[in-house]
Coordinates of C-alpha atoms and ligand atoms in Angstrom, one line a residue:
M1 CA -7.2 -22.3 -13.7
T2 CA -6.5 -22.0 -10.0
S3 CA -8.9 -23.2 -7.4
I4 CA -11.0 -20.5 -5.9
G5 CA -10.1 -21.6 -2.4
Y6 CA -9.2 -18.0 -1.8
L7 CA -12.7 -16.7 -1.6
A8 CA -12.7 -16.9 2.2
G9 CA -10.2 -14.0 2.1
F10 CA -12.9 -11.7 0.9
E11 CA -15.4 -12.5 3.7
T12 CA -16.0 -10.5 6.9
L13 CA -14.1 -11.6 10.0
D14 CA -15.9 -10.7 13.2
T15 CA -13.7 -12.4 15.7
E16 CA -11.2 -10.3 17.5
T17 CA -8.3 -12.1 19.3
P18 CA -6.8 -10.4 22.3
G19 CA -3.6 -12.4 22.0
V20 CA -2.9 -16.1 21.6
E21 CA 0.2 -18.1 21.2
L22 CA 0.5 -19.9 17.9
A23 CA 2.4 -23.2 17.4
W24 CA 5.4 -23.0 15.1
Q25 CA 5.9 -25.6 12.4
G26 CA 9.6 -25.4 11.6
T27 CA 12.1 -23.1 13.2
P28 CA 12.3 -19.4 12.6
P29 CA 15.6 -17.7 13.0
A30 CA 16.6 -17.0 16.6
W31 CA 17.1 -13.3 15.8
L32 CA 13.4 -12.8 14.8
N33 CA 12.4 -10.7 17.8
G34 CA 9.9 -8.0 17.1
A35 CA 6.4 -7.6 15.6
L36 CA 4.8 -7.7 12.2
L37 CA 1.9 -5.2 12.1
R38 CA -0.5 -5.3 9.3
T39 CA -3.8 -3.7 8.3
G40 CA -6.5 -4.6 5.8
P41 CA -10.3 -4.7 5.2
A42 CA -12.2 -7.2 7.4
K43 CA -15.8 -6.0 7.5
F44 CA -17.6 -5.9 4.2
E45 CA -21.2 -5.4 5.3
A46 CA -23.1 -3.3 7.8
G47 CA -26.8 -4.2 8.4
A48 CA -28.4 -4.3 5.0
T49 CA -25.6 -2.3 3.3
A50 CA -22.5 -3.7 1.7
Y51 CA -19.2 -2.4 0.5
R52 CA -18.6 -2.9 -3.2
H53 CA -14.8 -2.9 -3.5
W54 CA -11.9 -4.7 -1.8
F55 CA -10.5 -1.3 -0.9
D56 CA -13.7 -0.3 1.0
G57 CA -13.9 -2.8 3.8
L58 CA -13.5 -1.6 7.4
A59 CA -9.9 -1.8 8.7
M60 CA -8.7 -4.5 11.0
L61 CA -5.2 -4.6 12.6
H62 CA -3.2 -7.8 12.9
R63 CA -0.1 -8.3 14.9
F64 CA 2.3 -11.2 15.0
A65 CA 4.8 -10.8 17.9
F66 CA 8.0 -12.8 18.0
A67 CA 9.9 -13.2 21.3
G68 CA 12.0 -15.9 22.8
G69 CA 11.3 -18.3 19.9
K70 CA 7.5 -18.0 20.4
V71 CA 4.9 -16.2 18.3
R72 CA 1.7 -14.6 19.5
Y73 CA -1.2 -13.3 17.3
A74 CA -3.7 -10.7 18.0
N75 CA -6.3 -8.9 15.8
R76 CA -8.6 -6.0 16.5
F77 CA -10.8 -3.7 14.4
L78 CA -9.4 -0.2 14.0
Q79 CA -11.9 2.0 16.0
S80 CA -11.9 4.7 13.5
G81 CA -14.6 7.3 13.3
D82 CA -15.7 5.5 10.3
Y83 CA -16.0 2.1 12.0
R84 CA -17.8 3.5 15.1
D85 CA -20.4 5.4 13.0
T86 CA -21.0 2.4 10.8
V87 CA -21.4 0.0 13.7
K88 CA -23.6 2.5 15.6
H89 CA -26.0 3.0 12.6
N90 CA -25.7 -0.5 11.4
A91 CA -25.2 0.9 7.9
I92 CA -22.4 2.3 5.9
A93 CA -21.8 5.7 7.4
R94 CA -19.1 7.2 5.3
D95 CA -18.1 7.3 1.7
E96 CA -15.3 5.1 0.7
F97 CA -13.1 4.5 -2.4
A98 CA -15.8 2.9 -4.5
T99 CA -18.9 2.9 -2.2
N100 CA -21.0 5.9 -1.2
R101 CA -23.3 6.0 1.8
A102 CA -26.7 4.6 1.1
G103 CA -29.2 7.1 -0.2
L104 CA -26.9 10.0 -0.3
L105 CA -25.4 11.8 -3.2
G106 CA -21.8 12.5 -2.4
S107 CA -18.2 11.9 -2.9
L108 CA -15.1 11.9 -0.8
F109 CA -14.8 15.6 -1.7
A110 CA -18.3 16.5 -0.8
T111 CA -18.2 14.6 2.5
R112 CA -15.0 16.5 3.3
L113 CA -17.0 19.7 3.1
T114 CA -19.2 18.3 5.8
G115 CA -16.4 17.1 7.9
N116 CA -17.3 13.5 7.4
S117 CA -14.6 11.8 5.6
S118 CA -13.2 8.3 5.8
D119 CA -10.5 7.6 8.3
N120 CA -10.7 3.9 7.6
G121 CA -7.0 3.0 7.9
N122 CA -7.0 -0.2 6.0
V123 CA -4.1 0.4 3.6
N124 CA -0.9 0.7 5.7
V125 CA 0.5 0.9 9.2
L126 CA 3.8 2.6 10.0
P127 CA 5.4 5.0 12.4
Y128 CA 5.0 8.8 12.2
G129 CA 7.7 9.2 14.8
E130 CA 8.7 7.2 17.9
H131 CA 5.4 7.7 19.6
D132 CA 2.9 7.7 16.8
M133 CA 2.2 4.4 15.1
V134 CA -0.6 5.2 12.5
A135 CA -3.0 3.3 10.4
L136 CA -3.4 5.0 7.0
T137 CA -5.8 5.2 4.1
E138 CA -5.8 7.6 1.2
T139 CA -7.3 10.5 3.1
P140 CA -5.4 12.9 5.4
Y141 CA -6.8 11.3 8.5
P142 CA -4.2 8.9 10.0
V143 CA -5.4 7.1 13.1
R144 CA -3.0 6.5 16.0
I145 CA -2.8 3.0 17.4
D146 CA -1.0 1.3 20.3
A147 CA 1.5 -0.9 18.5
K148 CA 1.5 -3.4 21.4
T149 CA -2.2 -3.7 22.2
L150 CA -3.7 -2.7 18.8
E151 CA -5.9 -0.2 20.8
T152 CA -7.0 2.8 18.8
L153 CA -5.8 5.9 20.4
G154 CA -7.5 8.5 18.3
P155 CA -6.8 10.8 15.3
F156 CA -3.3 11.9 14.4
A157 CA -3.8 15.7 14.8
W158 CA -2.1 17.8 12.2
A159 CA -0.5 21.0 13.7
D160 CA -0.1 22.6 10.3
R161 CA -2.7 24.3 8.2
L162 CA -2.3 22.4 4.9
D163 CA -5.6 21.5 3.4
C164 CA -6.0 18.4 1.2
Q165 CA -8.6 15.8 0.5
V166 CA -6.5 12.8 -0.6
T167 CA -3.0 11.6 0.0
T168 CA -1.1 8.4 -0.2
A169 CA -0.8 5.6 2.4
H170 CA 2.8 5.1 1.1
P171 CA 4.8 7.9 2.5
H172 CA 8.6 7.6 2.1
Y173 CA 11.1 7.8 4.9
D174 CA 14.5 9.4 4.0
A175 CA 16.8 8.0 6.7
T176 CA 19.7 10.4 5.7
R177 CA 17.6 13.5 6.1
Q178 CA 15.3 11.9 8.8
L179 CA 12.2 13.2 7.0
I180 CA 8.9 11.6 6.0
Y181 CA 7.8 12.6 2.5
N182 CA 4.3 12.3 1.2
F183 CA 2.1 13.4 -1.7
E184 CA -1.3 15.0 -1.5
I185 CA -4.0 16.5 -3.7
S186 CA -5.8 19.6 -2.7
F187 CA -9.0 19.9 -4.9
G188 CA -10.5 23.2 -5.5
R189 CA -11.0 26.0 -8.0
K190 CA -7.2 25.6 -8.3
T191 CA -6.3 22.0 -7.8
L192 CA -2.8 21.3 -6.5
Y193 CA -0.5 18.3 -6.4
R194 CA 1.6 18.8 -3.3
F195 CA 4.7 17.0 -1.9
T196 CA 5.3 17.5 1.8
R197 CA 8.0 16.7 4.3
M198 CA 7.7 16.1 8.0
A199 CA 10.1 15.3 10.7
P200 CA 9.2 12.1 12.6
G201 CA 7.6 13.1 15.9
S202 CA 6.4 16.4 14.5
H203 CA 2.8 16.9 13.5
S204 CA 3.6 19.6 11.0
R205 CA 4.1 19.1 7.3
S206 CA 5.9 21.7 5.2
V207 CA 5.6 22.1 1.5
V208 CA 8.3 20.8 -0.7
A209 CA 6.6 21.6 -4.0
E210 CA 3.1 22.4 -5.3
I211 CA 2.1 21.9 -8.9
E212 CA -1.2 23.1 -10.3
T213 CA -3.3 20.7 -12.3
S214 CA -6.8 20.8 -13.9
E215 CA -7.1 17.0 -14.2
P216 CA -5.6 15.3 -11.2
A217 CA -4.5 11.7 -11.6
Y218 CA -5.3 8.9 -9.2
T219 CA -2.1 8.4 -7.3
H220 CA -1.5 5.5 -4.9
S221 CA 2.2 6.0 -4.4
F222 CA 5.2 7.9 -5.7
G223 CA 8.9 7.5 -6.2
M224 CA 11.9 8.7 -4.1
S225 CA 15.6 8.6 -4.9
E226 CA 18.3 10.1 -2.7
R227 CA 17.9 13.5 -4.2
H228 CA 14.5 13.5 -5.9
L229 CA 10.7 12.9 -5.5
I230 CA 9.1 11.5 -8.6
L231 CA 5.4 11.9 -9.5
A232 CA 4.1 9.5 -12.1
E233 CA 0.7 10.7 -13.4
F234 CA -1.0 7.7 -14.9
P235 CA -3.8 8.7 -17.3
L236 CA -6.6 7.9 -14.9
V237 CA -7.9 11.3 -14.1
T238 CA -10.8 13.2 -12.6
K239 CA -12.0 16.8 -12.6
P240 CA -12.7 18.5 -9.4
L241 CA -16.2 19.5 -10.4
R242 CA -17.1 15.9 -11.4
L243 CA -15.7 14.7 -8.1
L244 CA -17.9 17.2 -6.3
L245 CA -21.1 17.0 -8.3
S246 CA -21.3 13.6 -10.0
G247 CA -22.7 11.7 -7.0
R248 CA -20.5 8.8 -8.0
P249 CA -18.2 7.1 -5.6
F250 CA -14.7 8.7 -5.5
I251 CA -12.9 6.4 -7.9
E252 CA -15.8 6.2 -10.4
T253 CA -15.3 9.9 -11.2
Y254 CA -11.9 9.0 -12.7
R255 CA -11.7 8.3 -16.4
W256 CA -9.1 6.4 -18.4
S257 CA -7.6 8.9 -20.8
P258 CA -4.7 6.9 -22.5
E259 CA -3.9 9.8 -24.9
R260 CA -2.3 11.6 -22.0
G261 CA 0.3 8.8 -21.6
V262 CA 2.2 8.7 -18.3
R263 CA 3.6 12.1 -17.2
F264 CA 6.7 12.0 -14.9
T265 CA 7.7 15.0 -12.9
V266 CA 11.0 14.8 -11.1
I267 CA 11.4 17.2 -8.1
D268 CA 14.5 18.2 -6.2
K269 CA 13.9 17.3 -2.5
E270 CA 15.9 20.3 -1.2
T271 CA 14.7 23.1 -3.5
G272 CA 11.3 21.8 -4.6
A273 CA 12.3 22.7 -8.2
I274 CA 11.1 20.7 -11.1
V275 CA 14.2 19.1 -12.5
R276 CA 12.5 17.2 -15.4
R277 CA 9.2 16.6 -16.9
A278 CA 8.9 13.7 -19.3
E279 CA 6.3 11.4 -20.8
A280 CA 5.9 7.7 -21.7
G281 CA 3.1 5.6 -23.2
P282 CA 0.0 4.9 -21.1
C283 CA 0.0 2.5 -18.3
F284 CA -1.4 2.3 -14.8
S285 CA 0.2 1.5 -11.5
F286 CA -0.5 1.4 -7.8
H287 CA 2.9 0.6 -6.5
H288 CA 6.3 2.2 -7.1
V289 CA 9.0 -0.2 -6.0
N290 CA 12.0 2.0 -5.7
A291 CA 13.9 4.7 -7.6
Y292 CA 17.5 5.7 -7.8
E293 CA 19.9 7.9 -9.8
E294 CA 22.4 6.3 -12.2
D295 CA 24.3 7.7 -15.2
G296 CA 22.4 10.9 -15.2
A297 CA 19.0 9.3 -15.2
I298 CA 16.3 8.3 -12.6
V299 CA 15.8 4.5 -12.7
L300 CA 12.3 3.8 -11.5
D301 CA 10.7 0.4 -11.0
L302 CA 7.0 0.0 -10.6
V303 CA 4.3 -2.6 -11.2
A304 CA 2.7 -1.6 -14.5
F305 CA -0.7 -2.6 -15.8
K306 CA -1.7 -2.0 -19.4
D307 CA -4.6 0.2 -18.2
A308 CA -6.7 0.8 -15.1
R309 CA -8.9 -2.2 -15.4
I310 CA -7.2 -3.7 -12.3
I311 CA -9.3 -1.3 -10.3
D312 CA -12.5 -2.7 -11.8
A313 CA -11.1 -6.3 -11.2
L314 CA -10.9 -5.6 -7.5
Y315 CA -14.7 -5.0 -7.0
L316 CA -15.8 -7.7 -4.5
A317 CA -18.4 -9.2 -6.9
G318 CA -15.8 -10.0 -9.5
L319 CA -13.2 -11.2 -6.9
R320 CA -15.9 -13.5 -5.4
A321 CA -16.8 -14.8 -8.8
G322 CA -13.2 -15.9 -9.2
N323 CA -12.3 -13.6 -12.0
A324 CA -8.6 -13.5 -13.0
L325 CA -6.5 -10.5 -12.3
P326 CA -5.2 -8.4 -15.3
E327 CA -1.5 -8.7 -16.0
G328 CA 0.7 -6.5 -13.9
L329 CA 4.5 -6.6 -14.6
L330 CA 7.5 -5.3 -12.8
T331 CA 8.7 -2.6 -15.2
R332 CA 11.7 -0.3 -15.2
F333 CA 11.7 3.2 -16.5
A334 CA 14.8 5.3 -17.1
I335 CA 14.1 9.1 -17.0
P336 CA 17.1 11.2 -18.1
L337 CA 17.6 14.2 -15.9
G338 CA 18.7 16.1 -18.9
E339 CA 17.4 15.8 -22.4
G340 CA 16.3 12.5 -24.0
P341 CA 13.4 10.2 -24.1
V342 CA 12.1 7.9 -21.3
T343 CA 13.0 4.3 -21.9
Q344 CA 11.2 1.3 -20.3
K345 CA 11.6 -2.4 -20.1
V346 CA 9.7 -5.2 -18.5
L347 CA 11.9 -7.0 -15.8
S348 CA 9.8 -10.1 -15.5
S349 CA 6.9 -11.8 -17.3
L350 CA 5.2 -13.0 -14.1
T351 CA 2.2 -11.0 -12.9
T352 CA 3.0 -9.5 -9.6
E353 CA 1.8 -7.0 -7.0
L354 CA 2.5 -5.8 -3.4
P355 CA 6.2 -5.3 -4.1
R356 CA 8.8 -4.8 -1.4
I357 CA 12.6 -4.3 -1.2
N358 CA 15.2 -4.1 1.6
Y359 CA 13.8 -0.6 2.2
R360 CA 15.9 0.3 5.3
R361 CA 19.1 -0.1 3.4
L362 CA 18.1 0.7 -0.2
A363 CA 15.2 3.2 -0.3
G364 CA 16.3 5.7 -3.0
R365 CA 19.4 3.6 -3.9
R366 CA 20.2 0.9 -6.3
H367 CA 18.4 -2.4 -5.4
R368 CA 18.9 -5.8 -6.8
Y369 CA 16.0 -7.8 -5.3
V370 CA 12.3 -7.2 -5.4
W371 CA 9.9 -9.5 -3.4
S372 CA 6.2 -9.5 -4.2
A373 CA 3.1 -11.7 -4.4
G374 CA 2.6 -13.2 -7.8
A375 CA -0.2 -14.7 -9.8
A376 CA 1.5 -17.7 -11.5
S377 CA -1.7 -19.6 -12.4
G378 CA -3.7 -16.8 -13.9
G379 CA -6.1 -16.5 -10.9
F380 CA -5.6 -14.6 -7.7
L381 CA -2.2 -14.0 -6.0
D382 CA -0.9 -17.6 -5.5
C383 CA 2.8 -17.4 -5.0
L384 CA 5.6 -15.3 -3.5
V385 CA 8.3 -14.1 -5.9
K386 CA 11.9 -13.0 -5.5
Q387 CA 12.9 -11.1 -8.6
D388 CA 16.6 -10.5 -9.2
V389 CA 16.4 -7.5 -11.5
E390 CA 19.7 -8.5 -13.1
T391 CA 18.2 -11.7 -14.4
A392 CA 14.8 -12.3 -16.0
K393 CA 14.0 -15.5 -14.0
P394 CA 12.1 -15.2 -10.8
A395 CA 12.4 -17.6 -7.8
T396 CA 9.1 -18.4 -6.3
W397 CA 7.4 -20.1 -3.3
S398 CA 4.0 -21.6 -3.7
E399 CA 1.8 -24.4 -2.3
K400 CA -1.4 -25.9 -3.5
D401 CA -4.5 -23.9 -2.4
C402 CA -2.4 -21.3 -0.7
F403 CA -2.7 -17.6 -1.3
P404 CA -0.1 -15.3 0.1
G405 CA -0.2 -11.6 0.8
E406 CA 2.5 -9.0 0.7
P407 CA 6.0 -10.3 1.7
V408 CA 7.5 -8.0 4.3
F409 CA 11.3 -8.2 4.4
A410 CA 12.9 -8.5 7.9
E411 CA 16.6 -8.0 7.7
A412 CA 19.0 -10.2 9.7
P413 CA 21.1 -8.4 12.3
N414 CA 24.4 -7.3 10.8
A415 CA 23.3 -8.6 7.4
G416 CA 25.9 -8.6 4.7
A417 CA 24.0 -9.3 1.5
E418 CA 20.9 -7.3 0.5
D419 CA 18.7 -10.4 0.8
E420 CA 20.0 -11.7 4.1
G421 CA 16.9 -12.0 6.2
V422 CA 13.4 -13.5 6.1
L423 CA 10.1 -12.7 4.4
L424 CA 7.0 -12.5 6.5
S425 CA 3.8 -13.1 4.7
V426 CA 0.2 -13.9 5.8
V427 CA -1.0 -16.8 3.6
L428 CA -4.5 -18.1 3.3
D429 CA -4.6 -21.9 3.2
G430 CA -7.8 -22.5 1.2
E431 CA -7.9 -26.2 2.0
K432 CA -7.5 -25.9 5.8
G433 CA -9.7 -22.8 6.0
R434 CA -7.2 -20.9 8.1
S435 CA -4.4 -18.4 7.4
F436 CA -0.8 -18.8 8.6
L437 CA 2.2 -16.6 9.0
L438 CA 4.9 -17.9 6.7
V439 CA 8.6 -17.3 7.3
L440 CA 10.7 -17.7 4.2
D441 CA 14.4 -17.4 3.8
A442 CA 14.5 -14.2 1.7
A443 CA 17.6 -15.4 -0.2
T444 CA 16.6 -18.9 -1.1
M445 CA 12.8 -18.6 -0.9
Q446 CA 12.8 -21.8 1.1
E447 CA 10.4 -22.1 4.0
R448 CA 11.8 -21.7 7.5
A449 CA 8.6 -21.9 9.5
R450 CA 4.9 -21.3 9.6
A451 CA 2.3 -20.7 12.3
Y452 CA -1.4 -21.1 11.8
A453 CA -3.8 -18.4 13.0
P454 CA -7.1 -19.5 14.6
H455 CA -9.1 -18.3 11.6
V456 CA -9.0 -17.0 8.0
I457 CA -7.3 -13.6 8.0
P458 CA -9.1 -11.6 5.2
F459 CA -6.6 -10.4 2.5
G460 CA -4.9 -7.3 3.7
F461 CA -2.7 -4.7 1.9
H462 CA 0.4 -3.6 3.7
G463 CA 2.3 -3.8 7.0
N464 CA 5.7 -3.6 8.4
Y465 CA 8.1 -5.5 10.7
F466 CA 9.4 -3.7 13.7
A467 CA 12.5 -5.3 15.3
N468 CA 12.7 -5.5 19.1
A469 CA 9.0 -4.4 19.4
A470 CA 7.5 -7.5 20.8
Ligands
LIG1 CO1 -0.6 0.1 -1.6

């Protein structure tokens, strides 16, 4: 049983820091010049109302900037419409993933009809072109931010006429085609899954493929190989009418239907044609790791849970009670592009989440290393993991009472090996009651340096490192 020194990571942080130099312990590599930008929930109550789920909290941006051997930290709430309304009314003003506005029947879909939908970008932060750094949640309302000052600039305005209610905060970037791909669901009398593409700098998506469905699956991310987009429909499904009329929070309209199994749909990026449909036994996943084509099959890695109870486990009440996370394992599927059954194997027996690869080099191509946060002691995420997918044994970093978040890979300049670089992870030190930025050698998993922030940084989800952006 781990200590529950991590509970501070689920408490509201009110303090905003305009920018403060932190002290390094140890020495980061001299080439580390740039910024780590992250987002995550940081406000869990408003007046007498409280959010119910980790995914609901209001977004705060965090920035660690590296220049000339020094590191500066700043944090600021995302001034989303959601945040401003909630602060103004001192009560939860918009429906979230698992929390509805007090006293109102509604759902994400219903609120969409009244133009009041969440733009609480607490899931990911990435560029939609050179001039648009955006904070994302799972609605089609990206919020533009100033990557240097963390100022909120306003909504990212779509120039196209595509209508959807949910999307993913994990778009893919295809560096060869120079296109951003994403996945959306448009609910209605006819509900559509839709893959889109968009050139960076453009505000117009175009349709790659649309697939009709009567029972849309909850979809947090999707797969991308060099030639294909891969939808994995896990059997956690809703019905548009239930979404509209049940009055339940968005995710609570979804039902676990294991008899459906997992349904893979492989789509040609160029033509939008469905290349293969295939099924496997039931499981649930938030995060695809990577996908690539080999020997006539799509090899697809993701973090698989036996069922969707991980969503239930992430309600704040359970997290604050110290409940353990369900087992989630790095799992590899092989989907033949021709005939033949899908095969799957577990790549590691260590429970893991928030996986990352050397994305710049290997998105859509064969990777060897996966870095993630792991739960080695059966409690919350308490270690960082490097998984060599060619061996079963993971290499880990951990420290007593320390709880790391997503490890973001920063590649060394002119790197040779795939793992030549560092991992950047925000770690809660439960004993000191503060968080620190940890710099690990990504190859050896040995610590290079750390720098303590002035406070606890609530557990966040995702972020990215931008070289030469300090
Ligand atoms: Co995610």
